[in-house]
């Protein structure tokens, strides 16, 4: 018999609760007493010297019940107030997601409220996908914290991972009480994340849809959006974009800047749900106190181990951010270089004053000649698998690979640089410019940049998809494409290869059967790839 979704959800909840709760309790045996009835947590905490925790129901927007947990600093007796941090859960995660970090923050003198976003697990309502109801819920949780805990109304922070990050940024646009935000593996532009290059990110959207259906209650609106998106329903494209813009913090940049919250953004180079470009673009447009951190990994993996209470640089910097902007601690975080990058190749940190300062030079690779591709067949060059591939790169430094000499030239256009005598530190956003001619009015191409060693094996540096519609068949047109930003070190003696093909399992493709794409380099408009490097 196939288990029901409810049974699966209960099983996952039980396992997650056991793992996370064990981590929290093992970190401080005294917190076992925090599970006592709510009438005694303060006394228990005072006796044990540990923060108290209680599980509560909070009424969200429209009276929807949100399941939450509240950590209160040890010794809180009602005679003083503490900074408060509100943590909405990630997509599909149970309310205990942040308990290990919440306890650490409470140890440092914070009231911390973690709550399950509406539509997931035991919280009520349907999934709003960071819509107006989710934003209103965040303010309701702040209201509750100020009324039912020793929280200081002048020192309110929000943060979270993924879905919780996006909700926190959106809430900062609509609630002036929020003074600091830590958004980890979140998004600034939802459309630019899962529809970059006008291409549906099929695996990413499918992952979100499947996990949402397993652990939550998708709304009719969300089901319709997912159906139209995955089916590449162009008749609904304007509606899809409007839906995504409504849920994008970038749409409300003026409000976020006017409210003045201090914003820290932390993401991964290989984030296959929310690629780094849109995060960097959003960061550049913030005018208040801000910080940007990029590390190797995929979606939520850079900070993931910290959720189990393990040492984690992202969470360490998150606490420092809150300490300075909520508690006034002179810890130097405001004087450090605000852009912090960790190389995928060396693991070394680099600090910059702005995102624009990251590259110091450009290496051009000429895309000479004319190359024609047959479509609908995978050449063997691809971006890997959602979540898995960039995790392998993060932990084992094994990005997706391809044998560049063996790529079939009828399916993949290939250009290579000369061998570099010195190492090349690729830093920032690689840009492609070319002229494209198609035998059909619609089509898709995917551009890749590979680090190629002496044996011709290419390691993926970066890539990005590009889709066009409504073009005149057999009429050339210009293409400009930003590949996903990265920090990768190409060893001396290696070369860079640019590969373009028409099929990648990560994305929907729009090439009609039998269509052909031709890439050319007119004399009056040469084609090239510009690679940003740090000399």
Coordinates of C-alpha atoms in Angstrom, one line a residue:
X1 CA 0.0 0.0 0.0
X2 CA 1.3 3.4 -0.9
X3 CA 1.6 5.8 2.1
X4 CA -0.6 8.9 2.1
X5 CA 0.9 12.4 1.9
X6 CA -0.3 12.9 5.5
X7 CA 1.6 9.8 6.6
X8 CA 4.7 10.8 4.8
X9 CA 4.5 14.3 6.3
X10 CA 4.2 12.9 9.8
X11 CA 7.1 10.6 9.3
X12 CA 9.3 13.4 8.0
X13 CA 8.2 15.6 10.8
X14 CA 9.1 12.9 13.4
X15 CA 12.6 12.3 12.0
X16 CA 13.3 16.0 11.6
X17 CA 12.1 16.7 15.1
X18 CA 14.2 13.9 16.5
X19 CA 17.4 15.0 14.8
X20 CA 17.1 18.7 15.4
X21 CA 15.8 18.4 18.9
X22 CA 18.5 16.0 19.8
X23 CA 21.1 18.5 18.5
X24 CA 19.6 21.3 20.6
X25 CA 19.2 19.3 23.7
X26 CA 22.7 17.8 23.4
X27 CA 24.2 21.2 23.2
X28 CA 22.8 22.1 26.6
X29 CA 21.3 19.3 28.7
X30 CA 19.4 21.9 30.8
X31 CA 17.2 22.7 27.9
X32 CA 15.3 19.5 28.5
X33 CA 13.5 21.4 31.2
X34 CA 12.3 23.8 28.6
X35 CA 9.7 21.3 27.5
X36 CA 7.8 21.8 30.7
X37 CA 4.4 23.6 30.7
X38 CA 4.5 27.3 29.7
X39 CA 3.7 28.3 33.2
X40 CA 7.2 27.3 34.4
X41 CA 9.8 28.1 31.7
X42 CA 11.1 31.3 33.2
X43 CA 11.7 29.5 36.6
X44 CA 13.3 26.5 34.9
X45 CA 15.6 28.8 32.8
X46 CA 16.6 30.8 35.9
X47 CA 17.4 27.6 37.7
X48 CA 19.4 26.0 34.9
X49 CA 21.1 29.1 33.5
X50 CA 19.8 28.2 30.1
X51 CA 17.3 29.9 27.8
X52 CA 13.7 28.7 28.1
X53 CA 11.7 27.4 25.1
X54 CA 8.0 27.1 24.7
X55 CA 5.7 26.1 21.8
X56 CA 2.9 28.4 21.0
X57 CA 0.1 29.2 18.6
X58 CA 0.2 32.6 17.0
X59 CA -2.8 34.1 15.1
X60 CA -1.5 35.2 11.7
X61 CA -3.3 37.2 9.0
X62 CA -7.0 36.5 8.9
X63 CA -6.8 34.4 12.1
X64 CA -4.7 31.7 10.5
X65 CA -2.9 29.7 13.2
X66 CA 0.9 29.7 12.9
X67 CA 2.8 27.1 14.9
X68 CA 5.8 28.7 16.6
X69 CA 8.5 28.2 19.2
X70 CA 9.8 31.0 21.5
X71 CA 13.3 31.1 23.1
X72 CA 13.7 33.5 26.0
X73 CA 17.1 34.4 27.5
X74 CA 17.9 32.8 30.9
X75 CA 17.0 35.0 33.8
X76 CA 14.3 36.9 32.0
X77 CA 12.0 38.1 34.8
X78 CA 10.0 40.9 33.2
X79 CA 12.3 43.7 34.5
X80 CA 14.1 44.3 31.2
X81 CA 13.5 44.0 27.5
X82 CA 15.6 42.1 24.9
X83 CA 16.2 42.4 21.2
X84 CA 13.9 40.1 19.3
X85 CA 14.5 38.1 16.1
X86 CA 11.7 36.5 14.1
X87 CA 12.6 33.5 11.9
X88 CA 10.0 32.3 9.3
X89 CA 10.8 28.7 8.2
X90 CA 12.2 27.7 4.9
X91 CA 10.0 26.1 2.2
X92 CA 8.8 22.7 3.4
X93 CA 10.7 22.8 6.7
X94 CA 9.0 22.2 10.1
X95 CA 8.9 24.8 12.8
X96 CA 11.9 23.3 14.6
X97 CA 14.2 24.2 11.8
X98 CA 16.0 27.1 13.6
X99 CA 16.0 25.7 17.1
X100 CA 19.8 25.2 17.4
X101 CA 20.5 28.7 16.2
X102 CA 17.6 30.2 18.2
X103 CA 19.1 28.7 21.3
X104 CA 22.5 30.2 20.5
X105 CA 21.0 33.6 19.9
X106 CA 18.9 33.4 23.1
X107 CA 22.2 32.5 25.0
X108 CA 23.4 35.9 23.7
X109 CA 20.5 37.8 25.0
X110 CA 17.8 37.6 22.3
X111 CA 14.2 36.7 22.3
X112 CA 13.8 34.4 19.2
X113 CA 10.5 33.4 17.6
X114 CA 10.6 30.8 15.0
X115 CA 7.4 30.0 13.2
X116 CA 6.1 27.7 10.5
X117 CA 5.1 29.6 7.4
X118 CA 1.4 29.3 6.5
X119 CA 0.3 26.3 4.5
X120 CA 3.2 24.1 5.7
X121 CA 3.1 21.3 8.3
X122 CA 0.9 22.1 11.3
X123 CA 0.4 25.8 10.5
X124 CA -3.0 26.7 9.0
X125 CA -3.9 28.2 5.7
X126 CA -2.6 27.4 2.2
X127 CA 0.8 28.2 0.7
X128 CA 1.0 31.8 -0.3
X129 CA 4.5 31.6 -1.8
X130 CA 5.8 34.8 -0.1
X131 CA 2.6 36.7 -1.1
X132 CA 0.7 39.4 0.8
X133 CA -0.6 36.9 3.5
X134 CA 2.9 35.8 4.3
X135 CA 4.1 39.4 4.6
X136 CA 1.1 40.2 6.9
X137 CA 1.9 37.1 9.0
X138 CA 5.4 38.4 9.7
X139 CA 4.0 41.6 11.2
X140 CA 1.4 39.6 13.2
X141 CA 4.2 37.5 14.7
X142 CA 6.1 40.7 15.6
X143 CA 2.9 42.0 17.2
X144 CA 2.6 38.8 19.2
X145 CA 6.2 38.8 20.3
X146 CA 6.0 42.4 21.6
X147 CA 2.8 41.6 23.5
X148 CA 3.8 38.2 25.0
X149 CA 7.6 38.2 25.5
X150 CA 10.1 40.7 27.0
X151 CA 10.9 41.9 23.4
X152 CA 12.1 45.4 22.8
X153 CA 9.9 47.2 20.2
X154 CA 12.9 49.3 19.1
X155 CA 15.2 46.3 18.4
X156 CA 13.3 44.0 16.0
X157 CA 15.2 41.8 13.5
X158 CA 14.1 39.2 11.0
X159 CA 16.0 36.5 9.2
X160 CA 15.8 33.0 7.7
X161 CA 16.9 30.6 5.1
X162 CA 15.5 30.4 1.6
X163 CA 11.7 31.0 1.9
X164 CA 12.3 32.6 5.3
X165 CA 14.9 34.9 3.8
X166 CA 12.5 36.1 1.1
X167 CA 9.7 36.7 3.5
X168 CA 12.0 38.6 5.8
X169 CA 13.1 41.0 3.0
X170 CA 9.6 41.5 1.9
X171 CA 8.5 42.2 5.5
X172 CA 11.2 44.8 5.8
X173 CA 9.5 46.8 3.0
X174 CA 6.2 46.9 4.8
X175 CA 7.0 46.9 8.5
X176 CA 9.1 49.9 9.7
X177 CA 9.8 48.2 13.1
X178 CA 12.3 45.8 11.4
X179 CA 15.7 47.2 12.0
X180 CA 17.9 44.4 10.7
X181 CA 17.6 41.5 8.3
X182 CA 19.7 38.4 7.6
X183 CA 18.5 36.8 4.4
X184 CA 20.3 33.5 3.7
X185 CA 19.9 31.7 0.4
X186 CA 17.0 34.0 -0.5
X187 CA 16.0 35.9 -3.6
X188 CA 15.8 39.5 -4.6
X189 CA 14.1 38.8 -7.9
X190 CA 11.9 35.7 -8.1
X191 CA 11.4 36.0 -11.9
X192 CA 15.1 36.5 -12.4
X193 CA 15.7 33.4 -10.3
X194 CA 13.6 30.7 -11.9
X195 CA 12.9 32.3 -15.2
X196 CA 16.3 33.8 -16.1
X197 CA 17.1 34.2 -19.7
X198 CA 13.3 33.8 -20.3
X199 CA 13.9 30.1 -19.7
X200 CA 11.9 28.0 -17.2
X201 CA 14.2 26.4 -14.6
X202 CA 12.4 23.1 -14.8
X203 CA 14.3 21.1 -12.1
X204 CA 14.2 24.0 -9.6
X205 CA 10.5 24.7 -10.1
X206 CA 9.7 21.0 -10.0
X207 CA 11.6 20.5 -6.8
X208 CA 9.7 23.4 -5.1
X209 CA 6.4 22.1 -6.4
X210 CA 7.0 18.5 -5.3
X211 CA 8.3 19.4 -1.8
X212 CA 5.5 21.9 -1.4
X213 CA 2.8 19.3 -2.2
X214 CA 4.5 16.7 0.1
X215 CA 4.8 18.9 3.2
X216 CA 2.1 21.6 2.7
X217 CA -1.2 22.6 1.2
X218 CA -0.7 24.4 -2.1
X219 CA -3.3 27.0 -3.0
X220 CA -5.2 26.8 -6.2
X221 CA -3.3 29.9 -7.4
X222 CA 0.1 28.1 -6.8
X223 CA -1.0 24.9 -8.5
X224 CA -2.1 26.9 -11.6
X225 CA 1.1 28.9 -11.7
X226 CA 3.2 25.8 -11.4
X227 CA 1.2 24.0 -14.1
X228 CA 1.4 26.9 -16.6
X229 CA 5.1 27.5 -15.8
X230 CA 6.3 23.9 -16.2
X231 CA 4.1 23.6 -19.4
X232 CA 5.8 26.7 -20.8
X233 CA 2.4 28.3 -21.4
X234 CA 3.4 31.5 -23.2
X235 CA -0.2 32.7 -23.2
X236 CA 0.2 33.0 -19.4
X237 CA 3.7 34.5 -19.4
X238 CA 2.5 38.0 -18.4
X239 CA 0.5 36.6 -15.6
X240 CA 3.4 34.5 -14.4
X241 CA 5.8 37.5 -14.4
X242 CA 3.2 39.7 -12.6
X243 CA 2.8 36.9 -9.9
X244 CA 6.6 36.7 -9.5
X245 CA 7.2 40.5 -9.4
X246 CA 4.6 40.7 -6.6
X247 CA 6.8 38.3 -4.6
X248 CA 10.1 39.9 -5.4
X249 CA 11.8 42.2 -2.8
X250 CA 13.4 44.1 -5.7
X251 CA 9.9 45.3 -6.6
X252 CA 9.8 47.1 -3.2
X253 CA 13.4 48.4 -3.1
X254 CA 12.3 52.0 -2.6
X255 CA 10.3 51.0 0.5
X256 CA 13.1 48.8 1.9
X257 CA 15.6 51.7 1.4
X258 CA 13.2 54.2 2.9
X259 CA 12.6 52.0 6.0
X260 CA 16.4 51.7 6.4
X261 CA 16.8 48.2 7.8
X262 CA 20.4 46.9 7.8
X263 CA 20.4 44.0 5.3
X264 CA 22.8 41.1 5.2
X265 CA 22.6 38.7 2.2
X266 CA 24.3 35.3 2.2
X267 CA 24.1 33.0 -0.8
X268 CA 26.0 30.2 -2.6
X269 CA 27.7 30.4 -6.0
X270 CA 26.0 27.3 -7.3
X271 CA 22.5 28.0 -5.9
X272 CA 20.3 26.2 -8.4
X273 CA 17.0 27.7 -7.0
X274 CA 18.1 31.4 -6.6
X275 CA 21.3 32.0 -8.8
X276 CA 23.7 34.6 -7.4
X277 CA 23.3 37.2 -10.1
X278 CA 19.9 38.4 -9.0
X279 CA 21.2 38.6 -5.4
X280 CA 24.2 40.7 -6.4
X281 CA 22.0 43.0 -8.4
X282 CA 19.6 43.5 -5.5
X283 CA 22.5 44.2 -3.1
X284 CA 23.9 46.9 -5.4
X285 CA 20.6 48.8 -5.2
X286 CA 20.3 48.8 -1.4
X287 CA 21.2 52.2 0.1
X288 CA 21.2 51.4 3.8
X289 CA 23.7 49.4 5.8
X290 CA 24.4 46.2 3.8
X291 CA 26.6 43.1 3.5
X292 CA 26.9 40.5 0.8
X293 CA 28.5 37.1 1.3
X294 CA 28.9 34.4 -1.4
X295 CA 30.3 30.9 -0.6
X296 CA 30.6 27.6 -2.5
X297 CA 27.6 25.3 -2.5
X298 CA 24.0 25.0 -3.6
X299 CA 20.7 26.2 -2.3
X300 CA 20.9 26.5 1.6
X301 CA 24.0 24.3 1.8
X302 CA 26.4 27.1 2.7
X303 CA 24.5 27.6 6.0
X304 CA 22.8 24.2 6.3
X305 CA 25.2 22.6 8.8
X306 CA 24.6 25.5 11.1
X307 CA 21.0 24.5 11.5
X308 CA 22.3 21.5 13.5
X309 CA 24.3 23.8 15.7
X310 CA 27.7 23.0 14.1
X311 CA 30.2 25.8 13.5
X312 CA 29.3 27.8 10.5
X313 CA 30.7 31.0 9.1
X314 CA 27.4 32.2 7.7
X315 CA 25.6 31.9 11.0
X316 CA 28.6 33.4 12.9
X317 CA 28.4 36.5 10.6
X318 CA 24.6 36.5 11.0
X319 CA 24.9 36.8 14.8
X320 CA 27.5 39.5 14.4
X321 CA 25.2 41.4 12.1
X322 CA 22.4 41.3 14.6
X323 CA 24.7 42.1 17.5
X324 CA 25.8 45.3 15.9
X325 CA 22.5 46.5 14.4
X326 CA 20.2 45.4 17.2
X327 CA 22.4 45.5 20.3
X328 CA 24.9 48.2 19.3
X329 CA 27.9 45.9 19.7
X330 CA 31.1 47.5 18.4
X331 CA 32.3 44.2 16.8
X332 CA 33.7 45.8 13.6
X333 CA 31.2 44.3 11.2
X334 CA 30.3 47.7 10.0
X335 CA 33.9 48.6 9.2
X336 CA 34.8 45.4 7.3
X337 CA 34.7 45.1 3.5
X338 CA 31.0 44.7 2.9
X339 CA 31.4 42.2 0.1
X340 CA 32.9 38.8 1.2
X341 CA 33.6 36.1 -1.3
X342 CA 34.9 32.6 -0.8
X343 CA 36.6 30.9 -3.7
X344 CA 35.2 27.6 -5.0
X345 CA 38.7 26.5 -5.7
X346 CA 40.8 27.5 -2.8
X347 CA 38.3 28.1 0.0
X348 CA 40.0 31.4 0.7
X349 CA 38.1 34.5 1.7
X350 CA 38.4 37.8 -0.2
X351 CA 36.9 41.2 0.8
X352 CA 35.7 44.0 -1.5
X353 CA 34.2 47.4 -1.0
X354 CA 31.4 46.8 -3.6
X355 CA 30.3 44.1 -6.1
X356 CA 31.5 46.2 -9.0
X357 CA 35.0 46.1 -7.5
X358 CA 35.3 42.3 -7.6
X359 CA 36.8 42.0 -11.1
X360 CA 39.8 44.1 -12.0
X361 CA 40.2 43.0 -15.6
X362 CA 38.4 41.2 -18.4
X363 CA 39.7 38.3 -20.5
X364 CA 38.0 38.1 -24.0
X365 CA 37.5 34.9 -25.8
X366 CA 36.6 35.5 -29.5
X367 CA 33.7 33.5 -30.8
X368 CA 35.0 33.4 -34.4
X369 CA 33.6 31.8 -37.4
X370 CA 30.1 30.4 -38.0
X371 CA 28.8 27.4 -36.2
X372 CA 25.5 25.6 -36.9
X373 CA 23.8 23.4 -34.4
X374 CA 21.1 20.8 -34.7
X375 CA 18.7 21.1 -31.8
X376 CA 16.7 18.7 -29.5
X377 CA 19.8 16.5 -28.7
X378 CA 21.9 16.8 -25.5
X379 CA 25.6 17.3 -26.5
X380 CA 26.9 16.1 -23.1
X381 CA 27.5 19.5 -21.8
X382 CA 25.1 20.4 -19.0
X383 CA 24.8 22.2 -15.7
X384 CA 24.3 19.0 -13.6
X385 CA 21.4 18.3 -11.2
X386 CA 19.6 20.7 -9.0
X387 CA 21.1 20.8 -5.4
X388 CA 23.4 17.7 -5.9
X389 CA 25.9 19.0 -8.4
X390 CA 26.9 22.1 -6.6
X391 CA 27.1 20.2 -3.3
X392 CA 29.7 17.9 -4.9
X393 CA 31.5 21.1 -5.9
X394 CA 31.2 22.5 -2.4
X395 CA 32.5 19.5 -0.5
X396 CA 34.6 17.6 -3.0
X397 CA 35.4 20.3 -5.6
X398 CA 33.8 18.1 -8.3
X399 CA 31.7 20.3 -10.5
X400 CA 29.9 18.9 -13.6
X401 CA 32.5 17.8 -16.2
X402 CA 32.6 17.2 -19.9
X403 CA 35.3 16.0 -22.4
X404 CA 35.6 19.0 -24.6
X405 CA 37.3 17.3 -27.5
X406 CA 34.6 14.6 -27.6
X407 CA 31.6 17.0 -27.7
X408 CA 29.8 16.4 -31.0
X409 CA 30.3 19.6 -33.0
X410 CA 26.9 19.2 -34.7
X411 CA 25.3 19.6 -31.3
X412 CA 27.7 21.9 -29.5
X413 CA 29.5 25.0 -30.6
X414 CA 33.0 25.1 -29.0
X415 CA 35.6 27.9 -28.8
X416 CA 38.7 27.8 -26.7
X417 CA 41.2 30.4 -25.3
X418 CA 44.9 30.0 -25.5
X419 CA 46.6 28.2 -22.6
X420 CA 47.2 30.6 -19.7
X421 CA 50.8 30.9 -18.4
X422 CA 49.5 32.0 -15.0
X423 CA 46.4 31.1 -13.0
X424 CA 43.3 33.1 -13.8
X425 CA 41.1 34.0 -10.9
X426 CA 37.6 34.3 -12.4
X427 CA 35.5 36.6 -10.2
X428 CA 32.1 38.0 -11.0
X429 CA 29.8 37.8 -14.0
X430 CA 30.9 36.3 -17.4
X431 CA 29.1 37.9 -20.3
X432 CA 28.4 36.5 -23.8
X433 CA 27.7 38.6 -26.9
X434 CA 26.9 36.9 -30.2
X435 CA 24.7 36.9 -33.3
X436 CA 22.2 34.1 -33.6
X437 CA 20.1 32.9 -36.5
X438 CA 17.4 30.4 -36.1
X439 CA 15.3 28.4 -38.6
X440 CA 12.3 28.8 -36.2
X441 CA 10.7 31.7 -34.4
X442 CA 11.4 30.2 -30.9
X443 CA 14.4 28.4 -29.5
X444 CA 16.7 27.8 -26.5
X445 CA 20.5 27.8 -26.2
X446 CA 22.6 27.2 -23.1
X447 CA 26.1 28.7 -22.8
X448 CA 28.8 27.1 -20.6
X449 CA 32.3 28.2 -19.5
X450 CA 34.7 25.3 -18.8
X451 CA 38.1 25.1 -17.2
X452 CA 39.9 22.7 -19.5
X453 CA 43.0 20.7 -18.4
X454 CA 45.8 19.1 -20.4
X455 CA 43.7 16.0 -21.2
X456 CA 40.7 18.0 -22.5
X457 CA 38.5 17.4 -19.5
X458 CA 36.5 20.5 -18.8
X459 CA 35.2 21.4 -15.3
X460 CA 32.2 23.7 -15.3
X461 CA 33.0 27.2 -14.2
X462 CA 29.5 28.7 -14.9
X463 CA 26.6 28.7 -17.4
X464 CA 23.2 30.2 -18.1
X465 CA 20.2 29.5 -20.4
X466 CA 18.8 31.8 -23.1
X467 CA 15.4 31.5 -24.8
X468 CA 13.9 33.6 -27.5
X469 CA 10.4 33.9 -29.0
X470 CA 8.7 35.7 -31.9
X471 CA 11.9 36.0 -34.0
X472 CA 11.8 36.1 -37.8
X473 CA 13.1 32.7 -39.1
X474 CA 16.5 32.9 -40.8
X475 CA 17.0 36.5 -39.7
X476 CA 20.1 37.2 -37.6
X477 CA 19.6 39.0 -34.2
X478 CA 22.0 40.0 -31.4
X479 CA 22.2 38.1 -28.1
X480 CA 23.6 39.4 -24.8
X481 CA 23.6 36.9 -21.9
X482 CA 25.0 37.1 -18.4
X483 CA 26.2 33.8 -17.1
X484 CA 25.8 33.0 -13.4
X485 CA 28.3 34.8 -11.2
X486 CA 31.1 32.8 -9.6
X487 CA 34.6 32.8 -8.0
X488 CA 36.7 30.1 -9.6
X489 CA 40.5 29.7 -10.0
X490 CA 41.8 28.4 -13.3
X491 CA 45.2 26.8 -12.9
X492 CA 48.2 27.8 -14.9
X493 CA 48.6 25.7 -18.1
X494 CA 44.8 25.4 -18.4
X495 CA 42.5 27.1 -20.9
X496 CA 38.9 28.3 -20.9
X497 CA 36.4 26.8 -23.3
X498 CA 33.0 28.3 -24.3
X499 CA 30.4 25.8 -25.2
X500 CA 26.9 26.4 -26.5
X501 CA 24.3 23.7 -27.0
X502 CA 20.5 23.5 -27.1
X503 CA 19.5 21.0 -24.4
X504 CA 20.1 20.9 -20.6
X505 CA 18.1 18.8 -18.1
X506 CA 17.9 21.7 -15.7
X507 CA 15.7 23.8 -18.1
X508 CA 12.7 23.7 -20.5
X509 CA 13.8 24.1 -24.1
X510 CA 11.8 25.7 -26.9
X511 CA 13.5 24.4 -30.0
X512 CA 10.9 23.0 -32.5
X513 CA 11.8 19.5 -33.9
X514 CA 14.4 19.8 -36.6
X515 CA 15.2 23.5 -35.9
X516 CA 18.8 24.7 -36.4
X517 CA 20.7 27.5 -34.7
X518 CA 23.6 29.3 -36.3
X519 CA 26.1 31.4 -34.3
X520 CA 28.1 33.9 -36.3
X521 CA 30.5 36.8 -35.8
X522 CA 29.9 39.7 -38.2
X523 CA 32.9 41.9 -38.9
X524 CA 31.0 45.0 -37.7
X525 CA 29.8 43.3 -34.5
X526 CA 32.2 40.5 -33.4
X527 CA 31.1 37.8 -31.1
X528 CA 32.9 37.2 -27.8
X529 CA 32.7 36.1 -24.2
X530 CA 34.1 38.5 -21.6
X531 CA 35.5 36.7 -18.5
X532 CA 35.9 38.8 -15.4
X533 CA 39.2 38.1 -13.5
X534 CA 41.0 39.4 -10.5
X535 CA 44.7 40.2 -11.4

